XYZ file of C-alpha atoms in Angstrom:
785
model
C 0.000 0.000 0.000
C 2.815 2.382 0.863
C 4.591 1.503 -2.429
C 1.433 2.213 -4.440
C 0.970 5.548 -2.653
C 4.584 6.487 -3.414
C 4.156 5.697 -7.121
C 0.931 7.736 -7.339
C 2.600 10.654 -5.559
C 5.542 10.595 -7.988
C 3.201 10.433 -10.969
C 1.256 13.378 -9.634
C 4.504 15.387 -9.381
C 5.375 14.791 -13.087
C 4.021 16.614 -16.124
C 4.636 16.518 -19.905
C 5.676 19.631 -21.781
C 5.155 19.498 -25.539
C 4.812 21.973 -28.362
C 6.551 23.492 -31.349
C 9.496 25.851 -31.894
C 9.286 28.214 -34.860
C 10.779 31.458 -36.132
C 9.166 34.851 -36.556
C 7.522 33.794 -39.813
C 6.115 30.548 -38.416
C 8.694 28.255 -40.047
C 9.671 25.280 -37.946
C 13.127 25.418 -36.367
C 14.600 21.975 -36.676
C 16.744 20.443 -33.923
C 16.167 23.304 -31.472
C 17.303 22.473 -27.925
C 14.696 22.355 -25.124
C 16.191 22.027 -21.645
C 15.519 22.329 -17.921
C 18.911 22.703 -16.305
C 17.660 22.382 -12.740
C 16.327 18.892 -13.443
C 19.054 17.868 -15.896
C 16.469 17.192 -18.608
C 17.062 18.020 -22.268
C 15.589 17.122 -25.648
C 15.711 18.339 -29.249
C 12.916 19.330 -31.563
C 12.310 17.081 -34.547
C 12.417 18.121 -38.203
C 8.970 19.674 -37.796
C 10.084 21.723 -34.801
C 7.985 19.613 -32.432
C 9.211 18.471 -29.009
C 8.053 16.564 -25.916
C 9.757 16.523 -22.499
C 8.800 14.911 -19.162
C 9.585 17.083 -16.115
C 8.920 17.151 -12.386
C 6.408 19.696 -11.135
C 7.476 22.437 -8.738
C 6.457 25.904 -7.671
C 8.339 27.183 -10.742
C 9.975 25.270 -13.594
C 12.409 27.144 -15.848
C 12.644 25.864 -19.443
C 15.095 27.192 -22.025
C 14.741 27.089 -25.822
C 17.869 27.642 -27.885
C 19.258 27.263 -31.406
C 22.432 28.460 -33.113
C 21.768 31.811 -34.776
C 18.754 32.621 -32.570
C 18.309 34.387 -29.249
C 17.826 31.960 -26.366
C 14.360 32.212 -24.849
C 13.357 31.266 -21.280
C 9.824 30.368 -20.111
C 8.790 29.931 -16.451
C 5.937 27.535 -15.626
C 4.072 27.997 -12.304
C 3.117 24.683 -10.592
C 2.610 22.846 -13.900
C 0.521 19.666 -13.975
C -0.650 17.117 -16.526
C 0.033 17.927 -20.186
C 1.337 21.382 -20.967
C 1.249 22.733 -24.559
C 3.532 25.537 -25.629
C 4.257 27.344 -28.914
C 7.612 29.100 -28.771
C 8.919 31.707 -31.211
C 12.665 32.332 -31.412
C 14.042 35.575 -32.785
C 17.272 35.825 -34.835
C 20.331 37.061 -33.020
C 20.792 40.790 -33.316
C 24.084 41.742 -34.916
C 26.154 44.679 -33.784
C 25.892 47.757 -35.914
C 28.098 47.215 -38.950
C 30.422 49.794 -40.410
C 29.003 51.032 -43.684
C 31.734 51.228 -46.317
C 30.729 53.697 -48.972
C 33.725 53.467 -51.304
C 33.717 50.893 -54.050
C 35.682 47.667 -53.903
C 37.256 48.077 -50.480
C 39.457 44.984 -50.291
C 40.229 43.496 -46.868
C 41.232 39.966 -47.903
C 43.542 38.540 -50.559
C 40.618 38.180 -52.972
C 39.373 41.176 -54.959
C 36.135 41.588 -56.871
C 36.557 42.560 -60.525
C 34.342 45.034 -62.358
C 32.374 43.214 -65.083
C 29.955 45.884 -66.282
C 31.844 46.581 -69.543
C 32.476 42.971 -70.580
C 30.055 43.073 -73.507
C 31.572 46.162 -75.140
C 35.224 45.170 -74.643
C 37.020 43.847 -77.764
C 37.643 40.101 -77.574
C 39.600 37.640 -79.714
C 39.026 34.389 -77.805
C 35.347 34.949 -76.946
C 36.136 34.250 -73.281
C 35.418 37.647 -71.746
C 35.986 36.751 -68.082
C 39.413 35.189 -68.660
C 40.446 38.145 -70.826
C 39.456 40.425 -67.944
C 41.675 38.394 -65.603
C 44.561 38.548 -68.076
C 44.575 42.352 -67.727
C 45.112 42.277 -63.950
C 48.409 43.056 -62.225
C 50.652 40.010 -61.879
C 48.856 38.108 -64.656
C 50.407 37.435 -68.056
C 49.310 35.934 -71.344
C 51.318 35.897 -74.573
C 48.633 34.441 -76.810
C 45.452 36.338 -77.674
C 43.838 33.134 -78.978
C 43.982 31.442 -75.580
C 41.991 31.896 -72.379
C 44.850 30.515 -70.275
C 47.114 32.711 -68.170
C 50.146 32.697 -65.900
C 50.146 34.332 -62.478
C 53.343 35.525 -60.801
C 55.587 32.987 -62.510
C 53.285 29.985 -62.268
C 52.219 27.643 -65.061
C 48.808 27.458 -66.727
C 47.946 24.522 -64.458
C 48.474 26.419 -61.196
C 45.235 28.409 -61.363
C 42.068 27.110 -59.719
C 38.633 28.074 -61.059
C 35.383 27.737 -59.108
C 31.798 28.179 -60.266
C 29.291 28.362 -57.393
C 31.811 26.716 -55.013
C 32.592 23.796 -57.353
C 36.043 23.434 -58.912
C 35.994 23.115 -62.699
C 38.497 21.518 -65.078
C 39.901 22.133 -68.548
C 40.618 19.759 -71.451
C 44.027 18.095 -71.106
C 45.361 17.799 -74.674
C 45.184 21.476 -75.688
C 48.542 22.453 -77.208
C 47.786 25.677 -79.101
C 45.503 28.673 -78.924
C 44.018 27.719 -82.303
C 42.583 24.532 -80.763
C 40.952 26.270 -77.839
C 37.229 26.729 -77.937
C 35.018 28.387 -75.380
C 35.799 28.121 -71.700
C 33.135 26.863 -69.328
C 32.504 30.374 -67.945
C 29.548 31.966 -69.728
C 29.869 35.708 -69.168
C 26.107 36.255 -69.767
C 25.361 34.206 -66.638
C 27.983 35.740 -64.331
C 26.981 37.856 -61.339
C 30.278 38.186 -59.493
C 33.942 37.624 -60.356
C 36.477 37.414 -57.528
C 40.171 36.883 -58.195
C 43.248 36.390 -56.053
C 46.789 36.351 -57.420
C 48.293 35.010 -54.194
C 47.758 34.611 -50.466
C 44.194 33.344 -50.990
C 41.967 31.707 -48.384
C 41.862 28.079 -47.265
C 38.551 27.422 -49.038
C 40.306 27.525 -52.394
C 41.935 24.301 -53.561
C 45.476 23.059 -53.766
C 46.906 25.303 -56.477
C 49.949 27.501 -55.979
C 49.290 30.586 -58.094
C 45.748 31.958 -58.162
C 42.055 31.436 -57.472
C 39.180 32.595 -59.689
C 35.777 32.466 -57.975
C 32.695 32.807 -60.198
C 29.151 33.165 -58.911
C 26.262 32.802 -61.341
C 23.288 35.103 -60.911
C 19.618 34.265 -60.511
C 17.352 36.241 -62.883
C 14.390 37.959 -61.234
C 12.349 38.508 -64.426
C 12.374 37.663 -68.110
C 15.623 38.803 -69.713
C 17.950 37.839 -72.526
C 20.295 38.900 -75.262
C 21.423 37.909 -78.743
C 24.919 38.555 -80.099
C 26.503 37.907 -83.494
C 29.894 38.771 -84.969
C 32.404 37.544 -87.523
C 33.896 35.360 -84.762
C 30.724 33.660 -83.570
C 27.317 34.116 -82.002
C 25.513 33.603 -78.706
C 22.026 33.635 -77.216
C 20.926 33.912 -73.604
C 17.516 33.818 -71.944
C 16.661 33.935 -68.253
C 13.585 34.014 -66.070
C 12.977 34.206 -62.341
C 10.452 34.767 -59.601
C 10.513 34.379 -55.828
C 10.861 30.584 -55.905
C 12.207 29.622 -59.307
C 14.809 30.874 -61.749
C 16.460 29.557 -64.880
C 19.177 30.666 -67.260
C 20.021 29.141 -70.625
C 22.953 30.119 -72.794
C 24.200 28.802 -76.107
C 27.428 29.967 -77.721
C 29.032 29.343 -81.091
C 32.564 30.319 -81.951
C 34.577 30.075 -85.119
C 37.945 31.820 -85.291
C 38.364 30.873 -88.954
C 38.342 34.537 -89.943
C 40.962 35.372 -87.303
C 43.224 32.429 -88.154
C 43.285 33.630 -91.756
C 45.742 36.317 -90.630
C 48.359 33.725 -89.590
C 51.405 33.189 -91.768
C 50.574 29.514 -92.197
C 47.938 29.597 -94.920
C 45.408 26.880 -95.522
C 41.866 25.823 -94.834
C 40.943 26.475 -91.208
C 37.634 24.946 -90.114
C 37.308 25.416 -86.350
C 33.828 25.072 -84.838
C 33.119 25.385 -81.129
C 29.615 24.909 -79.699
C 28.581 25.249 -76.065
C 25.288 25.029 -74.146
C 24.890 25.865 -70.477
C 21.994 26.044 -68.032
C 21.563 27.213 -64.453
C 18.296 26.325 -62.695
C 17.340 27.144 -59.088
C 14.304 26.273 -56.978
C 13.543 27.556 -53.480
C 10.206 26.211 -52.173
C 10.625 28.118 -48.881
C 13.208 30.098 -46.977
C 14.707 26.921 -45.526
C 15.450 24.833 -48.595
C 16.916 25.529 -52.000
C 18.257 23.390 -54.831
C 20.139 24.437 -57.955
C 21.691 22.763 -60.969
C 24.376 23.774 -63.462
C 24.815 21.801 -66.670
C 27.280 22.284 -69.517
C 27.818 20.513 -72.849
C 30.735 21.543 -75.037
C 31.717 20.218 -78.472
C 34.897 21.620 -80.013
C 36.183 20.667 -83.457
C 39.418 21.913 -84.959
C 40.089 20.901 -88.578
C 43.054 22.300 -90.471
C 44.529 21.619 -93.911
C 47.709 23.695 -94.287
C 48.988 24.771 -97.691
C 52.055 26.991 -97.297
C 53.814 29.604 -95.213
C 56.511 32.184 -95.770
C 58.337 33.878 -92.908
C 61.056 36.507 -92.914
C 63.114 36.894 -89.782
C 66.490 38.063 -88.507
C 67.960 41.547 -88.350
C 68.079 44.400 -90.861
C 71.615 43.335 -91.833
C 70.944 39.590 -91.807
C 67.466 38.716 -93.105
C 66.481 35.099 -93.583
C 63.563 33.714 -95.565
C 61.779 30.500 -94.621
C 59.305 28.884 -97.041
C 57.270 25.741 -96.460
C 54.811 23.823 -98.636
C 52.535 21.477 -96.718
C 50.647 18.298 -97.324
C 48.292 16.604 -94.845
C 45.742 17.700 -92.273
C 44.833 17.887 -88.601
C 41.542 16.811 -86.989
C 40.909 17.402 -83.295
C 37.809 16.841 -81.171
C 37.310 17.986 -77.583
C 33.998 16.929 -76.052
C 33.280 17.860 -72.429
C 30.327 17.423 -70.090
C 29.978 19.086 -66.705
C 27.204 19.152 -64.146
C 26.725 20.125 -60.532
C 23.765 19.784 -58.180
C 23.503 21.649 -54.879
C 21.034 21.070 -52.047
C 21.094 23.823 -49.443
C 19.447 24.044 -46.033
C 19.124 27.458 -44.331
C 18.748 26.895 -40.597
C 18.698 30.664 -40.109
C 19.609 33.609 -42.245
C 23.141 33.276 -40.825
C 23.581 29.495 -40.869
C 23.372 27.192 -43.851
C 24.467 23.695 -44.821
C 25.132 22.752 -48.457
C 25.577 19.393 -50.142
C 27.140 19.617 -53.596
C 27.678 16.883 -56.133
C 29.524 17.392 -59.416
C 30.754 15.370 -62.390
C 33.168 16.212 -65.209
C 33.799 14.157 -68.342
C 36.102 14.899 -71.255
C 36.844 12.843 -74.357
C 39.644 14.248 -76.449
C 41.173 13.305 -79.771
C 44.164 14.924 -81.409
C 45.181 13.455 -84.779
C 47.365 14.904 -87.503
C 49.695 13.903 -90.321
C 51.410 16.947 -91.770
C 54.410 16.936 -94.069
C 56.302 20.094 -94.909
C 59.034 20.725 -97.472
C 61.050 23.777 -96.507
C 63.673 26.106 -97.900
C 65.831 28.373 -95.777
C 67.495 31.178 -97.770
C 69.516 34.295 -97.182
C 67.055 36.969 -98.317
C 69.835 39.368 -99.355
C 72.202 37.069 -101.278
C 69.576 34.429 -102.253
C 72.027 31.812 -100.971
C 70.304 28.562 -100.043
C 71.185 27.732 -96.453
C 69.030 24.688 -95.903
C 66.494 22.501 -97.587
C 64.631 19.576 -96.148
C 61.455 17.811 -95.212
C 59.707 17.175 -91.952
C 56.696 15.113 -91.034
C 54.666 15.344 -87.847
C 52.316 12.535 -86.804
C 50.019 12.156 -83.804
C 47.283 9.801 -82.675
C 46.499 11.040 -79.192
C 43.363 9.929 -77.342
C 42.425 10.745 -73.785
C 39.359 10.393 -71.581
C 38.950 11.726 -68.059
C 36.168 11.429 -65.499
C 36.093 13.357 -62.224
C 33.228 13.106 -59.719
C 33.001 14.807 -56.343
C 30.747 15.218 -53.318
C 31.213 18.259 -51.090
C 29.619 19.183 -47.762
C 29.827 22.856 -46.742
C 28.790 24.646 -43.559
C 28.558 28.437 -43.282
C 27.794 30.309 -40.081
C 27.904 34.034 -39.533
C 27.812 36.066 -36.353
C 28.279 39.743 -35.653
C 32.079 39.523 -35.947
C 32.846 36.097 -37.382
C 32.188 34.450 -40.721
C 32.899 30.724 -40.420
C 33.136 28.300 -43.300
C 34.072 24.620 -43.343
C 33.933 21.947 -45.993
C 34.908 18.382 -46.795
C 35.173 16.970 -50.315
C 35.538 13.482 -51.719
C 36.775 13.186 -55.312
C 37.048 10.221 -57.652
C 39.294 10.479 -60.722
C 39.732 8.121 -63.656
C 41.951 9.046 -66.590
C 42.947 6.953 -69.585
C 45.515 7.933 -72.207
C 46.610 6.302 -75.452
C 49.084 8.530 -77.276
C 51.544 8.046 -80.112
C 53.333 10.932 -81.776
C 56.557 11.378 -83.689
C 58.471 13.840 -85.844
C 60.737 12.962 -88.729
C 63.160 15.604 -89.975
C 65.306 15.429 -93.099
C 67.866 18.144 -93.746
C 69.702 18.239 -97.076
C 69.037 14.563 -97.639
C 70.154 13.467 -94.181
C 67.829 12.301 -91.429
C 68.287 14.166 -88.166
C 69.773 12.930 -85.886
C 72.149 11.410 -88.413
C 73.636 7.970 -87.820
C 75.577 5.816 -90.287
C 74.209 2.640 -88.728
C 70.511 3.315 -88.159
C 67.593 5.559 -89.056
C 66.331 7.510 -86.040
C 63.523 9.961 -85.586
C 64.251 13.302 -83.978
C 61.289 12.749 -81.671
C 59.043 9.785 -80.925
C 56.723 9.250 -77.963
C 54.348 6.521 -76.826
C 52.033 6.579 -73.850
C 49.443 4.017 -72.818
C 48.463 4.666 -69.226
C 45.434 4.598 -66.970
C 44.920 5.884 -63.446
C 42.061 5.505 -61.005
C 42.309 7.280 -57.654
C 40.455 9.326 -55.079
C 41.167 12.416 -53.012
C 39.860 13.654 -49.676
C 39.999 17.383 -49.025
C 38.860 19.365 -45.976
C 39.178 22.931 -44.778
C 37.964 25.317 -42.102
C 38.384 29.085 -42.057
C 37.101 32.152 -40.251
C 36.969 35.825 -41.134
C 37.065 37.888 -37.937
C 36.261 41.609 -38.050
C 36.687 44.000 -35.138
C 37.602 47.571 -34.340
C 39.954 49.232 -31.901
C 41.402 52.575 -30.898
C 40.374 55.920 -32.304
C 36.834 56.998 -31.531
C 33.405 55.566 -32.185
C 33.049 57.544 -35.397
C 36.443 56.624 -36.856
C 38.057 53.593 -35.184
C 40.794 51.355 -36.579
C 39.150 48.524 -38.515
C 40.686 45.042 -38.588
C 39.941 41.971 -40.712
C 41.649 38.674 -39.932
C 41.178 35.628 -42.122
C 42.743 32.403 -40.921
C 42.244 28.791 -41.847
C 43.770 25.445 -42.578
C 43.376 23.003 -45.445
C 44.117 19.253 -45.517
C 44.188 16.841 -48.454
C 45.076 13.213 -49.098
C 45.568 11.470 -52.449
C 45.248 7.700 -52.641
C 47.620 7.390 -55.629
C 50.819 8.504 -53.900
C 49.543 8.150 -50.296
C 50.480 11.785 -49.613
C 48.797 13.992 -47.024
C 49.336 17.738 -47.184
C 48.484 20.417 -44.616
C 48.152 24.027 -45.745
C 47.774 26.794 -43.108
C 46.868 30.257 -44.432
C 46.339 33.649 -42.803
C 45.754 37.247 -43.864
C 45.323 40.492 -41.929
C 43.978 43.841 -43.100
C 43.959 47.149 -41.236
C 42.152 50.396 -42.029
C 43.805 52.891 -39.670
C 41.781 55.432 -37.702
C 44.089 58.251 -38.735
C 43.283 57.793 -42.442
C 40.457 55.505 -43.493
C 41.343 55.979 -47.147
C 44.273 53.627 -46.567
C 44.247 49.844 -46.230
C 47.254 47.744 -45.229
C 47.149 44.012 -46.028
C 49.467 41.146 -45.148
C 49.021 37.491 -46.124
C 51.110 34.369 -45.655
C 50.665 30.661 -46.056
C 51.995 27.309 -47.142
C 50.515 26.401 -50.523
C 50.674 23.154 -52.460
C 50.219 22.196 -56.084
C 48.621 18.771 -55.836
C 49.717 16.760 -58.907
C 47.165 15.903 -61.565
C 47.663 13.608 -64.525
C 50.055 15.760 -66.570
C 52.516 16.128 -63.689
C 52.683 12.337 -63.269
C 53.923 11.638 -66.797
C 57.561 10.588 -66.435
C 59.533 9.831 -69.584
C 62.363 7.472 -70.406
C 64.196 7.860 -73.730
C 66.215 5.028 -75.295
C 67.520 5.310 -78.889
C 65.339 8.385 -79.465
C 62.205 6.453 -78.461
C 60.415 8.053 -75.494
C 58.125 5.962 -73.308
C 55.756 7.582 -70.786
C 55.166 5.969 -67.407
C 53.370 7.307 -64.345
C 55.469 8.256 -61.336
C 53.877 6.889 -58.162
C 56.476 8.641 -56.045
C 55.484 12.096 -57.230
C 54.906 14.664 -54.483
C 53.017 17.925 -54.340
C 54.950 21.029 -55.241
C 54.990 23.508 -52.393
C 55.299 27.248 -52.025
C 55.703 29.443 -48.953
C 54.104 32.769 -49.871
C 54.272 36.177 -48.226
C 52.273 39.079 -49.655
C 52.285 42.656 -48.406
C 49.825 45.147 -49.878
C 48.843 48.809 -49.677
C 45.620 50.375 -51.006
C 44.921 54.090 -51.142
C 41.702 55.630 -52.380
C 41.575 59.284 -53.307
C 39.791 61.801 -55.490
C 41.346 63.653 -58.381
C 39.455 66.158 -60.512
C 36.391 65.255 -58.405
C 36.579 61.643 -59.594
C 37.274 58.512 -57.502
C 40.552 56.611 -57.869
C 42.318 53.794 -56.085
C 46.010 52.956 -56.097
C 47.122 49.449 -55.088
C 50.576 48.010 -54.564
C 51.408 44.393 -53.746
C 54.872 42.999 -53.034
C 55.267 39.231 -52.857
C 57.847 36.537 -52.278
C 57.415 32.836 -53.024
C 59.890 30.209 -51.849
C 59.227 26.969 -53.727
C 60.337 23.398 -53.202
C 59.642 19.954 -54.687
C 59.125 21.606 -58.052
C 58.341 19.553 -61.142
C 60.111 21.383 -64.008
C 58.261 21.801 -67.282
C 58.696 23.046 -70.838
C 56.170 25.220 -72.647
C 55.750 24.946 -76.424
C 52.961 27.215 -77.620
C 50.231 26.408 -75.042
C 51.376 22.846 -74.316
C 52.980 22.206 -70.931
C 55.208 19.110 -70.711
C 56.423 18.163 -67.235
C 59.573 16.263 -66.264
C 57.465 13.963 -64.067
C 59.859 14.242 -61.092
C 60.366 16.549 -58.097
C 63.901 17.615 -58.948
C 63.941 21.396 -58.542
C 63.455 24.268 -56.134
C 63.169 27.967 -56.764
C 61.772 31.344 -55.890
C 59.748 34.212 -57.322
C 59.446 37.772 -56.089
C 57.983 40.907 -57.531
C 55.891 44.040 -57.283
C 52.416 44.656 -58.779
C 51.032 48.186 -59.115
C 47.521 49.164 -60.217
C 45.757 52.489 -60.673
C 41.988 52.127 -60.980
C 39.436 54.880 -61.377
C 37.401 57.152 -63.563
C 39.991 58.400 -66.033
C 36.878 59.701 -67.813
C 33.891 60.690 -65.614
C 31.467 57.808 -65.158
C 33.708 55.280 -66.914
C 36.090 52.836 -65.186
C 39.642 52.292 -66.436
C 42.872 50.940 -65.003
C 46.608 50.819 -65.580
C 48.901 48.081 -64.199
C 52.653 47.608 -63.935
C 54.207 44.296 -62.890
C 57.855 43.580 -62.082
C 59.029 40.041 -61.380
C 62.061 37.796 -61.107
C 61.987 33.989 -60.993
C 64.690 31.329 -60.770
C 64.732 27.587 -60.308
C 67.593 25.196 -59.575
C 67.617 21.972 -61.615
C 70.403 19.524 -60.874
C 72.593 22.349 -59.623
C 71.909 24.641 -62.590
C 70.068 27.914 -61.987
C 67.724 28.963 -64.806
C 64.700 31.262 -65.108
C 61.287 29.659 -65.056
C 59.578 29.236 -68.439
C 57.078 31.952 -67.425
C 59.714 34.473 -66.288
C 58.056 37.674 -67.502
C 60.320 40.287 -65.947
C 57.984 43.211 -66.580
C 54.549 43.880 -67.995
C 52.228 46.844 -68.550
C 48.477 46.660 -69.183
C 45.995 49.442 -69.868
C 42.224 49.084 -69.961
C 40.644 52.374 -70.943
C 36.958 53.120 -71.508
C 35.455 56.327 -72.834
C 32.333 57.765 -74.429
C 31.636 60.604 -76.829
C 31.065 63.974 -75.086
C 27.419 64.857 -74.728
C 26.064 61.379 -75.429
C 26.122 57.944 -73.819
C 25.241 56.170 -77.051
C 28.860 55.892 -78.168
C 31.261 53.843 -76.045
C 34.891 53.007 -76.596
C 37.105 50.346 -74.965
C 40.859 50.130 -75.483
C 43.151 47.298 -74.366
C 46.935 47.681 -74.441
C 49.456 45.009 -73.477
C 53.242 45.402 -73.432
C 55.140 42.580 -71.746
C 58.618 41.116 -71.616
C 59.321 38.064 -73.772
C 59.709 34.598 -72.255
C 62.753 32.292 -72.215
C 62.998 29.654 -74.942
C 65.367 27.132 -76.447
C 65.557 24.270 -78.936
C 62.758 21.670 -78.573
C 63.191 18.270 -76.921
C 65.998 19.599 -74.757
C 66.125 20.525 -71.083
C 65.432 23.854 -69.461
C 69.179 24.220 -68.922
C 69.468 24.974 -72.650
C 66.817 27.707 -72.787
C 69.374 30.434 -73.295
C 67.300 32.779 -75.449
C 64.449 35.178 -74.801
C 61.589 35.940 -77.183
C 60.782 39.519 -78.224
C 58.372 41.517 -76.088
C 54.654 40.931 -76.559
C 52.937 44.107 -77.809
C 49.263 44.352 -78.676
C 46.484 46.932 -78.892
C 42.775 46.194 -79.404
C 40.083 48.859 -79.664
C 36.321 48.548 -79.809
C 33.579 51.064 -80.598
C 29.920 50.460 -79.708
C 26.864 52.500 -80.664
C 23.452 52.225 -78.985
C 21.139 52.187 -81.991
C 17.835 51.497 -80.196
C 16.885 52.127 -76.555
C 18.234 54.166 -73.685
C 21.426 53.315 -71.781
C 19.978 54.336 -68.404
C 16.901 52.080 -68.636
C 16.643 48.344 -68.176
C 15.828 46.642 -71.473
C 12.715 44.474 -71.887
C 10.937 42.526 -74.600
C 8.831 45.610 -75.327
C 11.746 48.028 -75.146
C 14.910 46.213 -76.279
C 18.335 47.747 -76.651
C 20.287 47.260 -79.875
C 24.040 47.810 -79.973
C 26.217 47.947 -83.076
C 29.956 47.499 -82.653
C 33.216 47.279 -84.524
C 36.515 46.013 -83.089
C 39.955 46.543 -84.539
C 42.089 43.678 -83.247
C 45.862 44.189 -83.163
C 45.324 47.708 -84.459
C 49.045 48.322 -85.092
C 49.511 45.011 -86.925
C 52.382 43.910 -84.669
C 53.789 40.435 -85.371
C 54.026 38.799 -81.951
C 56.002 35.574 -81.615
C 54.126 32.557 -80.286
C 56.794 29.830 -80.577
C 59.684 28.762 -82.796
C 60.382 26.137 -85.404
C 64.016 25.052 -85.478
C 65.802 24.441 -88.804
C 69.311 23.018 -89.306
C 71.384 24.147 -92.314
C 74.123 22.307 -94.222
C 76.763 23.349 -91.681
C 74.677 21.941 -88.800
C 73.861 25.439 -87.606
C 70.390 25.844 -86.108
C 67.973 28.686 -86.831
C 64.930 29.546 -84.746
C 62.141 30.447 -87.168
C 59.424 32.413 -85.343
C 55.777 31.344 -85.476
C 53.792 34.563 -85.398
C 50.365 35.162 -83.898
C 47.393 36.851 -85.531
C 47.668 40.073 -87.512
C 45.362 43.057 -87.788
C 41.687 42.147 -88.216
C 38.349 43.971 -88.148
C 35.404 42.359 -86.347
C 31.855 43.643 -86.674
C 29.176 42.713 -84.158
C 25.570 43.343 -83.209
C 23.882 42.786 -79.837
C 20.219 42.898 -78.829
C 19.350 43.100 -75.107
C 15.871 42.509 -73.735
């Protein structure tokens, strides 16, 4: 009887608290914590925000409701009994008053946002407007107007990471010349934001040593679109959006047949590049969102050469090189790319994203081209060399890369946290056979009395299947100190760490990175920035290809002992904004030093990068980048850059410059309009850069004892608004029509792309320059709606 009474008494002292936790708009808050600390009881709300908790009754029971990103709420129950129902509303955490920065593009990290508003009216040769914008930045170099690739502060083409909506994207692997390149995956019609870092970038960006390009696609909010056509191609874009759904579709066609007609090698050029891309988003409520990016690219490059004639040398010693060709080249580059993102917003400051992506490329490079050449002294008509060469290739490559990435973002009043973990699967298969036969004056080179050898022959039949695990965490911490409440010293600290492991070589790398920016109280027009970190270049397939040559026959094997190249980077920067002639300007200066180890040396021929396949070098790079940005003309943005750099690498005890050792470079991007009207716009691009080291082919970097002439180019474009008003948004009812004309290489300068080496009867070698495109006129029309 006493036991029964005790049980009934205990039951009478208990009660059940149940209910739902939601936000201000009535949306359920998942996994909210419900607790009574005095009784040591705790539970979590389910995915519908509902909870149930058994507690002991008392004169007062204190229950707390909490969730990350929301203000904790406390409820007091007076002598509760039985079943208690409760609906609880949590309010978002209130952030401290933020400092409002009124000047444009105030940069407090190593990544800067680039101005993209004039992309459509800027003259373009490659059709890749975003990459051409990057190529005009300080510290960036490109010596081929046909290519979208670029070098950053002495790095190779492969040392630049590119992200679209937080997913890393890849390029075709067999590209060896700018003529072969089609359209890059970045569709400028779909771009909302372009951020670029030339060094000292954050931990969220992957394992590349030189730069990071971060692209964010925009979500249309209404019907919009544009049509463009020119002598170099055409494109169409259409987008639509409302509060829950948006879509963008873009199709691009490029043919640089007209442009290639200005090359010295004459023939039938039939390049055709076609690209389709879509970006679709759906947000059923404020908590969930899903988006998809899809890309299909089909690039064909067909070429039947006929002849070429090149004059080179000095005014006192002019040589003439004539070639008559037979044969053709047929290349196909087919790529597929897709990414799907599922995002959960717990609060407006906390979100979790799951991203899946897949990349596939199938590439074919085939050619059989024979050339009969004559090398003469143009002044005396003396024949210095005559011969034949034949180039053959049957190169096939397929690559598949799939990844799954989990990202967490959380923001508070002073901190901006981000963490992610990625799993990647890679499968690459290569079957390549290429050779070159060279006959000079009836003798095969290299000449041997006992055997017939080719000057170059390579075979590669390899396959690799591996996976990578990557993880990072970083925080951006902002605070203020000193001064007064109206003008304190502002600080921004970004710090993080990145880890990666590759199953192929069993290597684990750890990359800490940090940057600090200060806006002093005594002059808030000034920003000081300092960044440092340990960066790695995780090897991909091209870096693995190790070669062994026996009797002029080169066999490619994959080096399982390859290690990541590493670079310790220190970057110091100074930004100063000011007004001149009542117009805004900003001057930036960045000094950097990179100490590199475990380098894999490489040769560059045209756009093809061939690695040694071994970690046998170390080196350094240091330099200074200057940029003046502002309204050189009122209401129109322009900039001028100057870059100074020195690079060296030590290979087997020999110190040589890196293949991308551009010692100086100047770029000008200037925009203007006709006085009194905004219908006429002008964009001018100037590039003047030091030439790169070079030497005879199929030899080591130790023999690159020469330097190419400086790269000099000027492009100008004029655009006229035929229909519509520049200050109004276009629509289907009120479209805008632009007419434009571009003069490419306006001064007709013959820039050197690479060299073909010829041996005369005395065994003396001559480097015959291969020139890039000449002066061309491109007309275009664009309709915006």
